[in-house]
XYZ file of C-alpha atoms in Angstrom:
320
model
C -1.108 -26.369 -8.950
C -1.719 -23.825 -11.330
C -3.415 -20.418 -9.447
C -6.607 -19.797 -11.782
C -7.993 -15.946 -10.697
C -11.521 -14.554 -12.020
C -12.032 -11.258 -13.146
C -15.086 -9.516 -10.757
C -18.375 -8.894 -11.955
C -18.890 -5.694 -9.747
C -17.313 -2.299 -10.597
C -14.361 -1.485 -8.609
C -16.715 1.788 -7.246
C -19.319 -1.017 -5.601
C -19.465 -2.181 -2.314
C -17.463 -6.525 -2.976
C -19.233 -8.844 -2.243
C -19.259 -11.123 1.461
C -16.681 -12.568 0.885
C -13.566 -12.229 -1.368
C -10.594 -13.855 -2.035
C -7.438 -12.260 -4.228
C -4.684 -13.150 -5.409
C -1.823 -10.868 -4.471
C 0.804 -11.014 -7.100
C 1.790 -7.812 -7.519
C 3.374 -7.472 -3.966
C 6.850 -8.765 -3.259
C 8.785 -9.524 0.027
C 11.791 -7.859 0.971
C 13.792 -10.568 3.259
C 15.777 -8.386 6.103
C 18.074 -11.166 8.243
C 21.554 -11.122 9.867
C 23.172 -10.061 13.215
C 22.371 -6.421 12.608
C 19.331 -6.355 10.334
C 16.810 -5.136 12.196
C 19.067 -2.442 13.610
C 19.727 -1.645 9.850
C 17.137 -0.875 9.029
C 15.752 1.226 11.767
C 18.183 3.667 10.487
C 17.018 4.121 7.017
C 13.372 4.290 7.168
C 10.861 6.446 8.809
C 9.323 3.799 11.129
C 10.273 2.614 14.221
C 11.364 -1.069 13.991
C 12.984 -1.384 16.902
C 9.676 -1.192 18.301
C 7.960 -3.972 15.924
C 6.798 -6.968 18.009
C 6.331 -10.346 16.422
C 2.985 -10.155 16.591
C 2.164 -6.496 14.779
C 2.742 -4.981 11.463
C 3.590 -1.496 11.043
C 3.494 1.318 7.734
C 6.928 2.650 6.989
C 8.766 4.376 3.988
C 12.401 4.407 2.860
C 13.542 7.717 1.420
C 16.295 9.252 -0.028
C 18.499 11.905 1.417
C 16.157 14.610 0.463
C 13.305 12.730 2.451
C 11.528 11.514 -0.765
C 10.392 8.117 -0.547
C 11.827 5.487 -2.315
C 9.518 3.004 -1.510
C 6.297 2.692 1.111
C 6.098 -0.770 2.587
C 4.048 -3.045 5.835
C 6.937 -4.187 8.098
C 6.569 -7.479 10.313
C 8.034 -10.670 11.084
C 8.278 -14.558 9.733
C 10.390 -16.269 12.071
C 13.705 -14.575 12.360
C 13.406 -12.841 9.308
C 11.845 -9.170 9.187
C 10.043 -8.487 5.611
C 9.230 -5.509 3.622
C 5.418 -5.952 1.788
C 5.717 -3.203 -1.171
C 4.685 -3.419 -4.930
C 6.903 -5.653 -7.034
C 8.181 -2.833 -9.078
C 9.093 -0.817 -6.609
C 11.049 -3.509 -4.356
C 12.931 -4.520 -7.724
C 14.098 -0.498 -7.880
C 14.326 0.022 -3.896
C 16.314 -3.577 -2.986
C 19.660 -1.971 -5.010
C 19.440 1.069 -3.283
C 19.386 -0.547 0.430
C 21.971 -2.465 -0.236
C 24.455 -0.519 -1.683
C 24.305 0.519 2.587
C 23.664 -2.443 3.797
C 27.330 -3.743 3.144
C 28.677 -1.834 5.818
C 26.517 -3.536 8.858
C 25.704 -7.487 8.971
C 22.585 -7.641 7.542
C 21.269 -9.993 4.787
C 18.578 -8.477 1.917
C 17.065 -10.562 -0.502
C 14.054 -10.770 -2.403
C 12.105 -13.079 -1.184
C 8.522 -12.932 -3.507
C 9.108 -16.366 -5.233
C 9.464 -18.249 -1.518
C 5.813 -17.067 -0.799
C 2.008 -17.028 -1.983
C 0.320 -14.032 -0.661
C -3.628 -13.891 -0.628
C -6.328 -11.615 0.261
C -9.371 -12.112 2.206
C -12.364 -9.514 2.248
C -15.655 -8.912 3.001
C -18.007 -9.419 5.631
C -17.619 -13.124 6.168
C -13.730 -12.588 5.954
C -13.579 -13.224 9.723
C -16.032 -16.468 9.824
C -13.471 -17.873 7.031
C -10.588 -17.014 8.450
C -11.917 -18.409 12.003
C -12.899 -21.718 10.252
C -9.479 -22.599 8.893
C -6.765 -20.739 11.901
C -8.756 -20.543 14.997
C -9.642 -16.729 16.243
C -7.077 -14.073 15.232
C -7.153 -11.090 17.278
C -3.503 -9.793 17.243
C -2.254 -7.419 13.998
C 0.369 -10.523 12.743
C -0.480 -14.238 13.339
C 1.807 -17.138 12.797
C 0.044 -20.158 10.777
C 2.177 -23.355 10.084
C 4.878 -21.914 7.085
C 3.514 -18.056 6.796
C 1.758 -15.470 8.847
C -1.725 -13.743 8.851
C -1.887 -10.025 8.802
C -5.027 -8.508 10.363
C -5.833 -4.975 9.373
C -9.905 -4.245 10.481
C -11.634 -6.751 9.019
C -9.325 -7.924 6.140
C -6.726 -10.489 6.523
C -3.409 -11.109 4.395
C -2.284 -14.558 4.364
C 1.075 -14.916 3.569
C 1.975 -19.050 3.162
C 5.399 -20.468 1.595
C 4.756 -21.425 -1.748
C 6.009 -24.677 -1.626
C 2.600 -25.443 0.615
C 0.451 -23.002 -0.660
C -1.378 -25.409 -2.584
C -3.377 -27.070 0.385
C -4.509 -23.462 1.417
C -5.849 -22.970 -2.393
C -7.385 -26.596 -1.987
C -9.544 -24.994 1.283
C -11.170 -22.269 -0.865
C -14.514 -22.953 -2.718
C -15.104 -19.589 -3.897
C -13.334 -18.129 -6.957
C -10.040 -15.976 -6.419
C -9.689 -12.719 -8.154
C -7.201 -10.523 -9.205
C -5.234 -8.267 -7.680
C -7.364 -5.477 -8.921
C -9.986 -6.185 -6.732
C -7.663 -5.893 -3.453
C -6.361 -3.019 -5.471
C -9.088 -1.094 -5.296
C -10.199 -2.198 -1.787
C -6.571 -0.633 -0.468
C -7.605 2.888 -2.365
C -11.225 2.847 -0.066
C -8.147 2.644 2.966
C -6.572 5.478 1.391
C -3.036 3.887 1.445
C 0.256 4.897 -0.096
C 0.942 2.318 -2.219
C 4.224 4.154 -3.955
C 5.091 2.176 -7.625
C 8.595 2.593 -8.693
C 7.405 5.141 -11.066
C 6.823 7.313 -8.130
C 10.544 7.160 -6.460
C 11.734 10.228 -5.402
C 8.569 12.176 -5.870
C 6.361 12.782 -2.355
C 7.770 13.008 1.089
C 5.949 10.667 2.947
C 3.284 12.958 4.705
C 2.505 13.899 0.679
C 0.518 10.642 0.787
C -1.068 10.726 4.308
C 1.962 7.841 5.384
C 1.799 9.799 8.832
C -2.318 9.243 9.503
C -1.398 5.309 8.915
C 1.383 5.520 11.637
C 4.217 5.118 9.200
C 6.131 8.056 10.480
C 7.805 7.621 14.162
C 8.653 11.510 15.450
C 10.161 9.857 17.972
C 12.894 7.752 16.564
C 16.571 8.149 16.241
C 17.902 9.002 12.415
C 17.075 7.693 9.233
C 17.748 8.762 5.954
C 15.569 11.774 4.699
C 14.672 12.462 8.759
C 15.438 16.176 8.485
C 13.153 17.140 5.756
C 10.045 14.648 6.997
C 10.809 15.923 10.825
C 10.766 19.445 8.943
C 7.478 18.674 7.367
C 5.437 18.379 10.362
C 7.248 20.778 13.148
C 7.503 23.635 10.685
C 4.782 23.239 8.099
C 5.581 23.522 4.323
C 3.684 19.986 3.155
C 1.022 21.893 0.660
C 0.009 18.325 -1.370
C -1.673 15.235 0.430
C -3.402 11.747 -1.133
C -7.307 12.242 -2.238
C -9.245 8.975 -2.904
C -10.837 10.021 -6.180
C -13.943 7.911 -8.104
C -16.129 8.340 -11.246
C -15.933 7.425 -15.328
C -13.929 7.791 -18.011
C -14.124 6.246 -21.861
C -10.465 5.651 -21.775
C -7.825 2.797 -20.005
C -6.221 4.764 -17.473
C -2.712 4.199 -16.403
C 0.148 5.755 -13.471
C 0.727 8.250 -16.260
C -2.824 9.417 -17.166
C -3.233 13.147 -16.470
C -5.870 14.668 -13.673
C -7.656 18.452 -14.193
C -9.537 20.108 -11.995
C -12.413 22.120 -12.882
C -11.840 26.161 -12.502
C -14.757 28.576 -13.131
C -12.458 29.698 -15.921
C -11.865 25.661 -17.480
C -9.611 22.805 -16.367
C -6.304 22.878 -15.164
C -3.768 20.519 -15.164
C -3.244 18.865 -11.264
C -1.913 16.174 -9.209
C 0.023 12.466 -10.002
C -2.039 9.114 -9.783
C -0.424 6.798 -7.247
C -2.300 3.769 -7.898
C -5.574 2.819 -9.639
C -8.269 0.213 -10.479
C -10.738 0.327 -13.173
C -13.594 -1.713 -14.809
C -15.317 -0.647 -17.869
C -15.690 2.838 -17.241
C -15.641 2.826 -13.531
C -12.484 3.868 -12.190
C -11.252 4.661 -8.437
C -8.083 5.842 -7.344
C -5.465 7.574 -5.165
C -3.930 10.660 -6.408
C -1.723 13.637 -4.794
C -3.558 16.633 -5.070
C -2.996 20.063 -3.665
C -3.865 19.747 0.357
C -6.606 22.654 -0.207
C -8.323 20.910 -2.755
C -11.806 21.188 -1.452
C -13.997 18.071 -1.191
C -16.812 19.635 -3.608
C -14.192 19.369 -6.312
C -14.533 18.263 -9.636
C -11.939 16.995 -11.580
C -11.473 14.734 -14.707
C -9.211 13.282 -16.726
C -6.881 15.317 -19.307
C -7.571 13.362 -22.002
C -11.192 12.369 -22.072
C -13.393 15.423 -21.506
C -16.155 13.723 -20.615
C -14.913 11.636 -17.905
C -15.527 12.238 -14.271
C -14.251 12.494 -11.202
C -15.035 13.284 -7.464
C -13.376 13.293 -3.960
C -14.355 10.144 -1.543
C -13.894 10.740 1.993
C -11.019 9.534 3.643
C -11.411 6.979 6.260
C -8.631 8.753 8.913
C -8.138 12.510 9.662
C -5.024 14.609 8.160
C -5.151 17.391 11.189
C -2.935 16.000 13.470
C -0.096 16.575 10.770
């Protein structure tokens, strides 16, 4: 069967409708097996996997030795295998650099994004649906027959083994969308989706990975530890992720440039880390100076009479 998605007839700034289905191609799976895995790696990325039962999920980064992140990923479990959920791009540019380790310990990577369909389900009904075709899901990571659900709030991610994905597809009677749509619900959470254009860029509490739980304090080494540890026990961090919405004439992309209004004019600020637009509505994420007030104004560098303003976050930054 050949996937057909629909593009939405709401802007990305509205609230989605009831209930929405997407389809998630632009996120890959990162396959982790072998004797020592798991213990792998727990010792290159800023979560604590040791820790990760089969039936949560869990935020985590992978840096490089100067504590930038590489790539920003949900950890859990299929079977015996532990996967890595992060953009496409970026697991295509983070999968060489883990491995060029990973020779030294028995552990298997692989990318595994062709073995599996991954789809979204949102909205208020998301839970009746979801109910309706796998019985009452309560814990973080449920295993279906070939895949897993992921709970996180109200939204689900269903990830199904392609081969059988079909009969899940047959099941739906509303239209599936693109990944935009989830896209843009996953900027409202204010997560750190990192694209491979942003490698070795933020440390991780740059885009708030620490107020998802993506950062254990408590965990042995990893690579980067000393400058994330650094981070939070003796200050320095002076950027964080702001969930930004308004207009703009023009297609934005990762490399469009932000400005923030100054009594004097506009100057130059911040990186985009990922985006969704329609028409002229845009929302986004974007790394921003951490004293960037919520009255601010801000717009795009190239179309002056675009518009943008801070939207709350939906966690708190001050236990950094």
């Amino acid at each position: 069967m050949t996937l057909t998605v629909s593009q939405p007839q709401w802007s990305v700034t509205e609230e989605i409708p009831t209930l929405v289905f997407c389809n998630l191609s632009h996120l890959g799976l990162l396959s982790v097996t072998g004797e020592q895995g798991r213990s792998f790696i727990h010792g290159q990325v800023t979560t604590d996997i040791s820790s990760l039962n089969a039936d949560q999920w869990m935020w985590g980064a992978h840096c490089d030795p100067k504590g930038k992140m590489l790539a920003s990923f949900r950890a859990f479990s299929i079977d015996d295998a532990l996967m890595l959920m992060m953009p496409k791009d970026t697991l295509a540019a983070d999968l060489p650099q883990l491995a060029k380790y990973a020779v030294f310990s028995k552990a298997d990577l692989a990318d595994a994004s062709d073995s599996w369909a991954i789809l979204g389900v949102a909205g208020q009904e998301a839970n009746s649906w979801v109910q309706s075709q796998f019985g009452a899901i309560s814990a973080p990571v449920t295993a279906i027959p070939d895949g897993v659900i992921l709970k996180d709030g109200e939204r689900y991610i269903i990830v199904v083994a392609a081969k059988n994905s079909d009969a899940l597809i047959d099941t739906i009677e509303q239209p599936i969308y693109t990944s935009s749509v989830w896209q843009s619900i996953e900027i409202q959470a204010g997560y750190p989706n990192i694209a491979a254009a942003h490698q070795g860029q933020f440390v991780p509490q740059m885009c708030n990975l620490q107020a998802v739980n993506g950062i254990s304090f408590n965990k042995g080494c990893y690579m980067g530890q000393e400058t994330v540890a650094r981070m939070k026990y003796r200050g320095g961090n002076k950027r964080a992720l702001y969930i930004l919405a308004g207009t703009t004439q023009n297609t934005i992309t990762l490399e469009s440039q932000l400005e923030l209004a100054l009594e004097s004019g506009f100057k130059k600020t911040g990186s985009i880390i990922e985006y969704a637009q329609s028409g002229e509505h845009v929302i986004l994420t974007a790394v921003l100076p951490n004293d960037t007030t919520d009255a601010a104004i801000l717009r795009f560098a190239d179309d002056e009479t675009s518009n943008l303003s801070i939207q709350p976050l939906p966690y708190s930054l001050d236990d950094e």
